[in-house]
GROMACS .gro file of C-alpha atoms in nm:
model
  344
    1MET     CA    1  12.691   8.922 -19.916
    2VAL     CA    2  12.876   8.694 -20.210
    3ASP     CA    3  13.070   8.630 -19.906
    4LEU     CA    4  12.781   8.575 -19.678
    5VAL     CA    5  12.631   8.333 -19.910
    6LEU     CA    6  12.928   8.100 -19.993
    7GLY     CA    7  12.987   8.098 -19.623
    8ILE     CA    8  12.665   7.969 -19.561
    9ALA     CA    9  12.722   7.752 -19.863
   10ALA     CA   10  13.047   7.602 -19.666
   11ALA     CA   11  12.881   7.590 -19.367
   12ALA     CA   12  12.592   7.363 -19.522
   13ALA     CA   13  12.865   7.142 -19.734
   14ALA     CA   14  13.113   7.113 -19.379
   15SER     CA   15  12.708   6.991 -19.232
   16THR     CA   16  12.631   6.692 -19.497
   17PHE     CA   17  12.940   6.530 -19.344
   18TYR     CA   18  12.919   6.579 -19.012
   19SER     CA   19  12.580   6.379 -19.063
   20LEU     CA   20  12.697   6.126 -19.217
   21GLY     CA   21  12.959   6.068 -19.042
   22ILE     CA   22  12.727   6.138 -18.669
   23ALA     CA   23  12.496   5.824 -18.863
   24LEU     CA   24  12.721   5.618 -18.908
   25GLN     CA   25  12.913   5.648 -18.569
   26ALA     CA   26  12.530   5.653 -18.387
   27LEU     CA   27  12.492   5.262 -18.547
   28ASP     CA   28  12.832   5.134 -18.305
   29ALA     CA   29  12.758   5.332 -18.012
   30ARG     CA   30  12.486   5.207 -17.933
   31GLU     CA   31  12.609   4.904 -17.870
   32THR     CA   32  12.836   4.972 -17.684
   33PRO     CA   33  12.837   4.829 -17.259
   34ASP     CA   34  12.685   5.038 -16.989
   35HIS     CA   35  12.994   5.089 -16.735
   36GLU     CA   36  13.097   5.201 -17.026
   37HIS     CA   37  12.961   5.603 -16.932
   38LEU     CA   38  13.156   5.882 -16.947
   39ARG     CA   39  13.457   5.660 -16.941
   40LEU     CA   40  13.711   5.673 -17.207
   41ALA     CA   41  13.745   5.347 -17.231
   42LEU     CA   42  13.394   5.395 -17.476
   43VAL     CA   43  13.563   5.639 -17.722
   44TRP     CA   44  13.852   5.351 -17.743
   45GLY     CA   45  13.625   5.076 -17.815
   46LEU     CA   46  13.472   5.266 -18.057
   47LEU     CA   47  13.900   5.363 -18.239
   48ARG     CA   48  13.911   4.950 -18.322
   49ARG     CA   49  13.499   4.993 -18.496
   50MET     CA   50  13.567   5.060 -18.869
   51ARG     CA   51  13.242   5.169 -18.899
   52TRP     CA   52  13.258   5.445 -18.595
   53LEU     CA   53  13.608   5.505 -18.791
   54ALA     CA   54  13.469   5.611 -19.123
   55GLY     CA   55  13.215   5.843 -18.991
   56THR     CA   56  13.533   5.983 -18.765
   57GLY     CA   57  13.714   6.097 -19.120
   58LEU     CA   58  13.371   6.236 -19.262
   59SER     CA   59  13.316   6.468 -18.979
   60ILE     CA   60  13.719   6.570 -18.914
   61LEU     CA   61  13.660   6.617 -19.324
   62GLY     CA   62  13.342   6.932 -19.223
   63PHE     CA   63  13.590   7.109 -18.973
   64PRO     CA   64  13.821   7.284 -19.270
   65LEU     CA   65  13.489   7.363 -19.461
   66GLN     CA   66  13.344   7.529 -19.137
   67VAL     CA   67  13.743   7.680 -19.065
   68LEU     CA   68  13.628   7.795 -19.501
   69ALA     CA   69  13.237   7.937 -19.321
   70LEU     CA   70  13.378   8.105 -19.055
   71MET     CA   71  13.622   8.375 -19.304
   72LEU     CA   72  13.369   8.437 -19.408
   73ALA     CA   73  13.039   8.474 -19.197
   74PRO     CA   74  12.948   8.558 -18.924
   75LEU     CA   75  12.944   8.308 -18.645
   76VAL     CA   76  12.564   8.361 -18.539
   77VAL     CA   77  12.501   8.290 -18.883
   78VAL     CA   78  12.771   7.993 -18.970
   79GLN     CA   79  12.634   7.744 -18.575
   80PRO     CA   80  12.269   7.786 -18.704
   81ALA     CA   81  12.336   7.672 -18.997
   82LEU     CA   82  12.502   7.431 -18.993
   83ALA     CA   83  12.140   7.249 -18.969
   84ALA     CA   84  12.189   7.190 -19.299
   85GLY     CA   85  12.317   6.820 -19.280
   86LEU     CA   86  11.968   6.794 -19.125
   87LEU     CA   87  11.895   6.835 -19.464
   88VAL     CA   88  12.142   6.550 -19.646
   89LEU     CA   89  12.020   6.287 -19.364
   90MET     CA   90  11.663   6.338 -19.478
   91LEU     CA   91  11.714   6.245 -19.782
   92LEU     CA   92  11.902   5.942 -19.753
   93GLY     CA   93  11.715   5.852 -19.551
   94GLU     CA   94  11.425   5.850 -19.761
   95ARG     CA   95  11.647   5.661 -20.035
   96ILE     CA   96  11.791   5.340 -19.797
   97LEU     CA   97  11.459   5.304 -19.607
   98GLY     CA   98  11.255   5.368 -19.843
   99GLU     CA   99  10.949   5.599 -19.682
  100PRO     CA  100  10.889   5.859 -19.814
  101ALA     CA  101  10.922   6.197 -19.556
  102GLY     CA  102  10.552   6.327 -19.411
  103ARG     CA  103  10.443   6.647 -19.334
  104TYR     CA  104  10.654   6.691 -19.019
  105GLU     CA  105  10.966   6.622 -19.211
  106TYR     CA  106  10.849   6.872 -19.461
  107VAL     CA  107  10.737   7.150 -19.126
  108ALA     CA  108  11.024   7.139 -19.041
  109VAL     CA  109  11.226   7.156 -19.372
  110SER     CA  110  11.040   7.490 -19.403
  111MET     CA  111  11.160   7.568 -19.073
  112ILE     CA  112  11.506   7.583 -19.098
  113VAL     CA  113  11.544   7.736 -19.459
  114ALA     CA  114  11.310   8.011 -19.401
  115GLY     CA  115  11.555   8.052 -19.048
  116VAL     CA  116  11.852   8.019 -19.315
  117VAL     CA  117  11.750   8.238 -19.544
  118GLY     CA  118  11.583   8.510 -19.331
  119ALA     CA  119  11.963   8.512 -19.136
  120GLY     CA  120  12.199   8.507 -19.395
  121LEU     CA  121  11.947   8.838 -19.481
  122THR     CA  122  11.963   8.974 -19.161
  123ALA     CA  123  12.298   8.912 -19.012
  124PRO     CA  124  12.547   9.143 -18.918
  125PRO     CA  125  12.857   9.191 -19.039
  126ARG     CA  126  13.171   8.930 -19.002
  127SER     CA  127  13.406   9.086 -18.737
  128THR     CA  128  13.734   9.034 -18.618
  129MET     CA  129  13.726   9.232 -18.302
  130HIS     CA  130  13.710   8.966 -18.026
  131SER     CA  131  13.705   9.122 -17.665
  132GLU     CA  132  13.944   9.133 -17.421
  133GLU     CA  133  14.139   8.820 -17.386
  134LEU     CA  134  14.094   8.819 -17.030
  135THR     CA  135  13.737   8.801 -17.089
  136ILE     CA  136  13.716   8.500 -17.377
  137THR     CA  137  13.968   8.363 -17.138
  138LEU     CA  138  13.695   8.371 -16.838
  139VAL     CA  139  13.452   8.320 -17.026
  140LEU     CA  140  13.564   7.976 -17.196
  141VAL     CA  141  13.681   7.846 -16.887
  142GLY     CA  142  13.351   7.815 -16.754
  143LEU     CA  143  13.224   7.724 -16.984
  144GLY     CA  144  13.481   7.416 -17.074
  145ALA     CA  145  13.351   7.351 -16.654
  146ALA     CA  146  12.993   7.362 -16.701
  147SER     CA  147  13.073   7.053 -16.959
  148LEU     CA  148  13.306   6.846 -16.724
  149ILE     CA  149  12.984   6.857 -16.429
  150PRO     CA  150  12.857   6.473 -16.543
  151TYR     CA  151  13.222   6.380 -16.523
  152LEU     CA  152  13.218   6.526 -16.206
  153MET     CA  153  12.907   6.345 -16.114
  154ARG     CA  154  13.091   6.019 -16.257
  155ALA     CA  155  13.297   6.052 -15.948
  156LEU     CA  156  13.077   6.082 -15.690
  157GLY     CA  157  12.837   5.835 -15.824
  158ARG     CA  158  12.510   5.943 -15.993
  159SER     CA  159  12.510   6.041 -16.304
  160ASN     CA  160  12.182   6.230 -16.445
  161ALA     CA  161  12.095   6.194 -16.882
  162VAL     CA  162  11.955   6.552 -16.919
  163VAL     CA  163  12.358   6.733 -16.775
  164THR     CA  164  12.520   6.477 -16.943
  165MET     CA  165  12.310   6.575 -17.276
  166VAL     CA  166  12.383   6.885 -17.231
  167GLY     CA  167  12.726   6.881 -17.081
  168ALA     CA  168  12.788   6.698 -17.502
  169GLY     CA  169  12.591   6.984 -17.591
  170LEU     CA  170  12.821   7.304 -17.443
  171ALA     CA  171  13.133   7.124 -17.494
  172PHE     CA  172  13.072   7.128 -17.855
  173GLY     CA  173  12.953   7.502 -17.845
  174TRP     CA  174  13.264   7.545 -17.685
  175SER     CA  175  13.474   7.411 -18.030
  176ALA     CA  176  13.247   7.671 -18.255
  177VAL     CA  177  13.311   7.901 -18.055
  178ALA     CA  178  13.778   7.833 -18.062
  179THR     CA  179  13.659   7.711 -18.479
  180LYS     CA  180  13.565   8.110 -18.495
  181LEU     CA  181  13.828   8.173 -18.308
  182ALA     CA  182  14.096   8.023 -18.486
  183SER     CA  183  13.911   8.091 -18.830
  184ASP     CA  184  14.024   8.481 -18.747
  185ASP     CA  185  14.388   8.425 -18.648
  186LEU     CA  186  14.420   8.179 -18.973
  187ALA     CA  187  14.294   8.516 -19.163
  188ILE     CA  188  14.568   8.761 -19.013
  189GLY     CA  189  14.800   8.492 -19.080
  190HIS     CA  190  14.834   8.434 -18.727
  191LEU     CA  191  14.937   8.022 -18.717
  192LEU     CA  192  15.077   7.909 -18.416
  193PRO     CA  193  14.735   8.100 -18.220
  194ALA     CA  194  14.505   7.949 -18.481
  195ALA     CA  195  14.667   7.592 -18.420
  196ALA     CA  196  14.620   7.619 -18.083
  197TRP     CA  197  14.281   7.675 -18.110
  198GLY     CA  198  14.185   7.400 -18.335
  199LEU     CA  199  14.395   7.125 -18.071
  200SER     CA  200  14.148   7.270 -17.829
  201THR     CA  201  13.874   7.258 -18.046
  202ALA     CA  202  13.964   6.861 -18.149
  203ALA     CA  203  13.925   6.851 -17.763
  204ALA     CA  204  13.661   7.005 -17.634
  205SER     CA  205  13.489   6.816 -17.937
  206LEU     CA  206  13.632   6.474 -17.799
  207VAL     CA  207  13.444   6.518 -17.441
  208GLY     CA  208  13.096   6.675 -17.659
  209VAL     CA  209  13.115   6.293 -17.877
  210LEU     CA  210  13.183   6.105 -17.540
  211GLY     CA  211  12.880   6.301 -17.346
  212GLU     CA  212  12.661   6.252 -17.606
  213MET     CA  213  12.701   5.883 -17.664
  214SER     CA  214  12.733   5.777 -17.339
  215SER     CA  215  12.394   5.959 -17.335
  216LEU     CA  216  12.279   5.707 -17.580
  217GLN     CA  217  12.313   5.424 -17.327
  218SER     CA  218  12.049   5.583 -17.148
  219ARG     CA  219  11.822   5.773 -17.339
  220PRO     CA  220  11.663   5.728 -17.654
  221ALA     CA  221  11.817   5.935 -17.966
  222ILE     CA  222  11.459   6.120 -18.001
  223GLN     CA  223  11.564   6.243 -17.675
  224VAL     CA  224  11.967   6.294 -17.686
  225ALA     CA  225  11.963   6.466 -18.059
  226PRO     CA  226  11.678   6.814 -17.981
  227VAL     CA  227  11.881   6.861 -17.612
  228VAL     CA  228  12.203   6.864 -17.771
  229PHE     CA  229  12.149   7.072 -18.135
  230VAL     CA  230  11.995   7.343 -17.962
  231THR     CA  231  12.298   7.320 -17.650
  232GLN     CA  232  12.553   7.394 -17.947
  233THR     CA  233  12.332   7.601 -18.140
  234LEU     CA  234  12.243   7.831 -17.888
  235VAL     CA  235  12.526   7.856 -17.708
  236PRO     CA  236  12.768   8.097 -17.986
  237VAL     CA  237  12.512   8.287 -18.077
  238VAL     CA  238  12.432   8.420 -17.716
  239LEU     CA  239  12.835   8.410 -17.710
  240ALA     CA  240  12.887   8.577 -18.015
  241PRO     CA  241  12.800   8.970 -17.913
  242ILE     CA  242  12.991   8.879 -17.586
  243LEU     CA  243  13.280   8.724 -17.672
  244LEU     CA  244  13.359   8.871 -18.078
  245GLY     CA  245  13.195   9.227 -18.192
  246GLU     CA  246  12.890   9.037 -18.360
  247SER     CA  247  12.666   9.234 -18.229
  248PHE     CA  248  12.245   9.222 -18.291
  249SER     CA  249  12.186   9.602 -18.253
  250ARG     CA  250  12.406   9.547 -18.620
  251THR     CA  251  12.106   9.409 -18.714
  252PRO     CA  252  11.829   9.672 -18.914
  253LEU     CA  253  11.533   9.648 -18.627
  254SER     CA  254  11.811   9.597 -18.380
  255GLY     CA  255  11.827   9.191 -18.462
  256VAL     CA  256  11.460   9.127 -18.397
  257PRO     CA  257  11.416   8.949 -18.724
  258LEU     CA  258  11.714   8.867 -18.707
  259GLY     CA  259  11.619   8.689 -18.326
  260ILE     CA  260  11.320   8.505 -18.505
  261SER     CA  261  11.519   8.433 -18.802
  262LEU     CA  262  11.754   8.243 -18.476
  263ALA     CA  263  11.431   8.031 -18.339
  264LEU     CA  264  11.283   7.934 -18.700
  265LEU     CA  265  11.570   7.755 -18.834
  266VAL     CA  266  11.660   7.597 -18.422
  267THR     CA  267  11.331   7.506 -18.373
  268GLY     CA  268  11.306   7.270 -18.723
  269ALA     CA  269  11.685   7.224 -18.670
  270ALA     CA  270  11.493   7.044 -18.314
  271LEU     CA  271  11.153   6.856 -18.462
  272LEU     CA  272  11.391   6.758 -18.768
  273ALA     CA  273  11.630   6.550 -18.551
  274ARG     CA  274  11.342   6.434 -18.370
  275SER     CA  275  11.202   6.356 -18.695
  276PRO     CA  276  11.133   5.871 -18.726
  277LEU     CA  277  11.269   5.912 -19.112
  278LEU     CA  278  11.638   6.028 -18.956
  279LEU     CA  279  11.629   5.815 -18.604
  280ALA     CA  280  11.526   5.474 -18.812
  281LEU     CA  281  11.859   5.561 -19.024
  282MET     CA  282  12.021   5.627 -18.728
  283ASP     CA  283  11.926   5.312 -18.648
  284GLY     CA  284  12.058   5.082 -18.925
  285GLU     CA  285  11.789   4.978 -19.031
  286ALA     CA  286  11.672   4.863 -19.358
  287ALA     CA  287  11.434   4.873 -19.619
  288GLY     CA  288  11.171   4.586 -19.685
  289PRO     CA  289  10.939   4.506 -19.960
  290GLY     CA  290  10.740   4.746 -20.018
  291GLY     CA  291  10.939   4.998 -19.885
  292THR     CA  292  10.828   4.880 -19.533
  293ARG     CA  293  11.107   4.880 -19.249
  294ALA     CA  294  11.108   4.549 -19.113
  295THR     CA  295  11.305   4.594 -18.729
  296ARG     CA  296  11.206   4.412 -18.473
  297ILE     CA  297  11.020   4.507 -18.159
  298PRO     CA  298  10.986   4.461 -17.792
  299GLU     CA  299  10.680   4.146 -17.705
  300PRO     CA  300  10.393   4.272 -17.499
  301THR     CA  301  10.404   4.118 -17.177
  302SER     CA  302  10.134   3.796 -17.218
  303GLU     CA  303   9.916   3.700 -16.912
  304ALA     CA  304   9.962   3.339 -16.977
  305SER     CA  305  10.295   3.269 -17.007
  306GLY     CA  306  10.379   3.503 -16.746
  307SER     CA  307  10.691   3.678 -16.983
  308THR     CA  308  10.823   3.990 -16.927
  309PRO     CA  309  11.014   4.191 -17.238
  310SER     CA  310  11.358   4.232 -17.173
  311PRO     CA  311  11.514   4.574 -16.984
  312ALA     CA  312  11.671   4.608 -17.314
  313ASP     CA  313  11.294   4.584 -17.524
  314ALA     CA  314  11.156   4.798 -17.272
  315SER     CA  315  11.343   5.085 -17.278
  316ARG     CA  316  11.260   5.114 -17.666
  317GLU     CA  317  11.111   5.315 -17.762
  318THR     CA  318  10.807   5.250 -18.038
  319ILE     CA  319  10.856   5.643 -18.271
  320ARG     CA  320  10.609   5.571 -18.564
  321SER     CA  321  10.471   5.283 -18.815
  322SER     CA  322  10.558   5.186 -19.074
  323PRO     CA  323  10.270   5.324 -19.432
  324ALA     CA  324  10.317   5.104 -19.744
  325SER     CA  325  10.242   4.764 -19.569
  326PRO     CA  326  10.076   4.552 -19.785
  327ALA     CA  327   9.762   4.507 -19.860
  328GLY     CA  328   9.570   4.319 -19.516
  329GLU     CA  329   9.888   4.355 -19.340
  330PRO     CA  330   9.953   4.574 -19.036
  331PRO     CA  331  10.186   4.823 -19.028
  332ILE     CA  332  10.508   4.702 -18.883
  333SER     CA  333  10.644   4.931 -18.555
  334THR     CA  334  11.004   5.072 -18.516
  335THR     CA  335  11.218   5.151 -18.264
  336SER     CA  336  11.482   5.393 -18.235
  337THR     CA  337  11.784   5.392 -18.002
  338SER     CA  338  12.070   5.577 -18.189
  339PRO     CA  339  12.157   5.970 -18.135
  340ALA     CA  340  12.105   6.224 -18.433
  341ARG     CA  341  12.352   6.480 -18.374
  342THR     CA  342  12.332   6.834 -18.561
  343PRO     CA  343  12.648   6.850 -18.730
  344ARG     CA  344  12.866   7.140 -18.524
   0.00000   0.00000   0.00000
């Protein structure tokens, strides 16, 4: 039980670094040109931005903590527990934006906390017994191929935002499974296989980051964040019993309480990823006097002048009106176009 608690704590620490990293990366990703969609030029351009590099550095710091978590706790607990980083972002958003969390955020947080506690109490024992190498290879090759479908569609001159989001989530899911395999090899002293899995994790993460950043160019974060998070969480959880010996049948009531806990956790994290507070933080909005967030919003079409909003403005989605406006002034609406990727 001590190892399990320490593993969840390590996962929460890792997710904190991941979440802070993506918050910084998102500020630059939304400024990239559309023609770099799903191209390495997108990452190459971002690599020359100090803020994006700082976010990447924070994400890298989270990786050894995730490995440590997987050495102490089963994957079916560690991967969903990475949602804890969203709680840190929410608290950070409250301080920076000067806006308290609302009922929506508290409901989502309660679901995450209940899910983490329930998963910890009903989790299967950590296992280092894997399926046959051929099975692991075939499953991971299939998963990797599926994550590359958006790039194939791009090469054929077609693009679909939902496919790109799911592809990014699949790549991050591949990375989570590879990280688990690396941690198991590291625990028994197989350094070369562990290093090889670590390199494959980096490659899969690059595919996922490129897909996620590209998704932001055509869809608002309120759509991108939940799809990527849910995909990258459910894929490892589904594969853990098949590949990694973490069978739900070895848990109380044949895995029913564990399944309910995981469903609560994933749903709560997906809801929190859509939180206007988090999305506003990742859009780089600053708090104004009295806790308001002043941002530009699209001007409505004027019948008198015949003017219409620009395509960039028209693509923005108003997600929330700020509270705490001074007396006599209408609330200020905010917009968000940046991603919230829950930590991997």
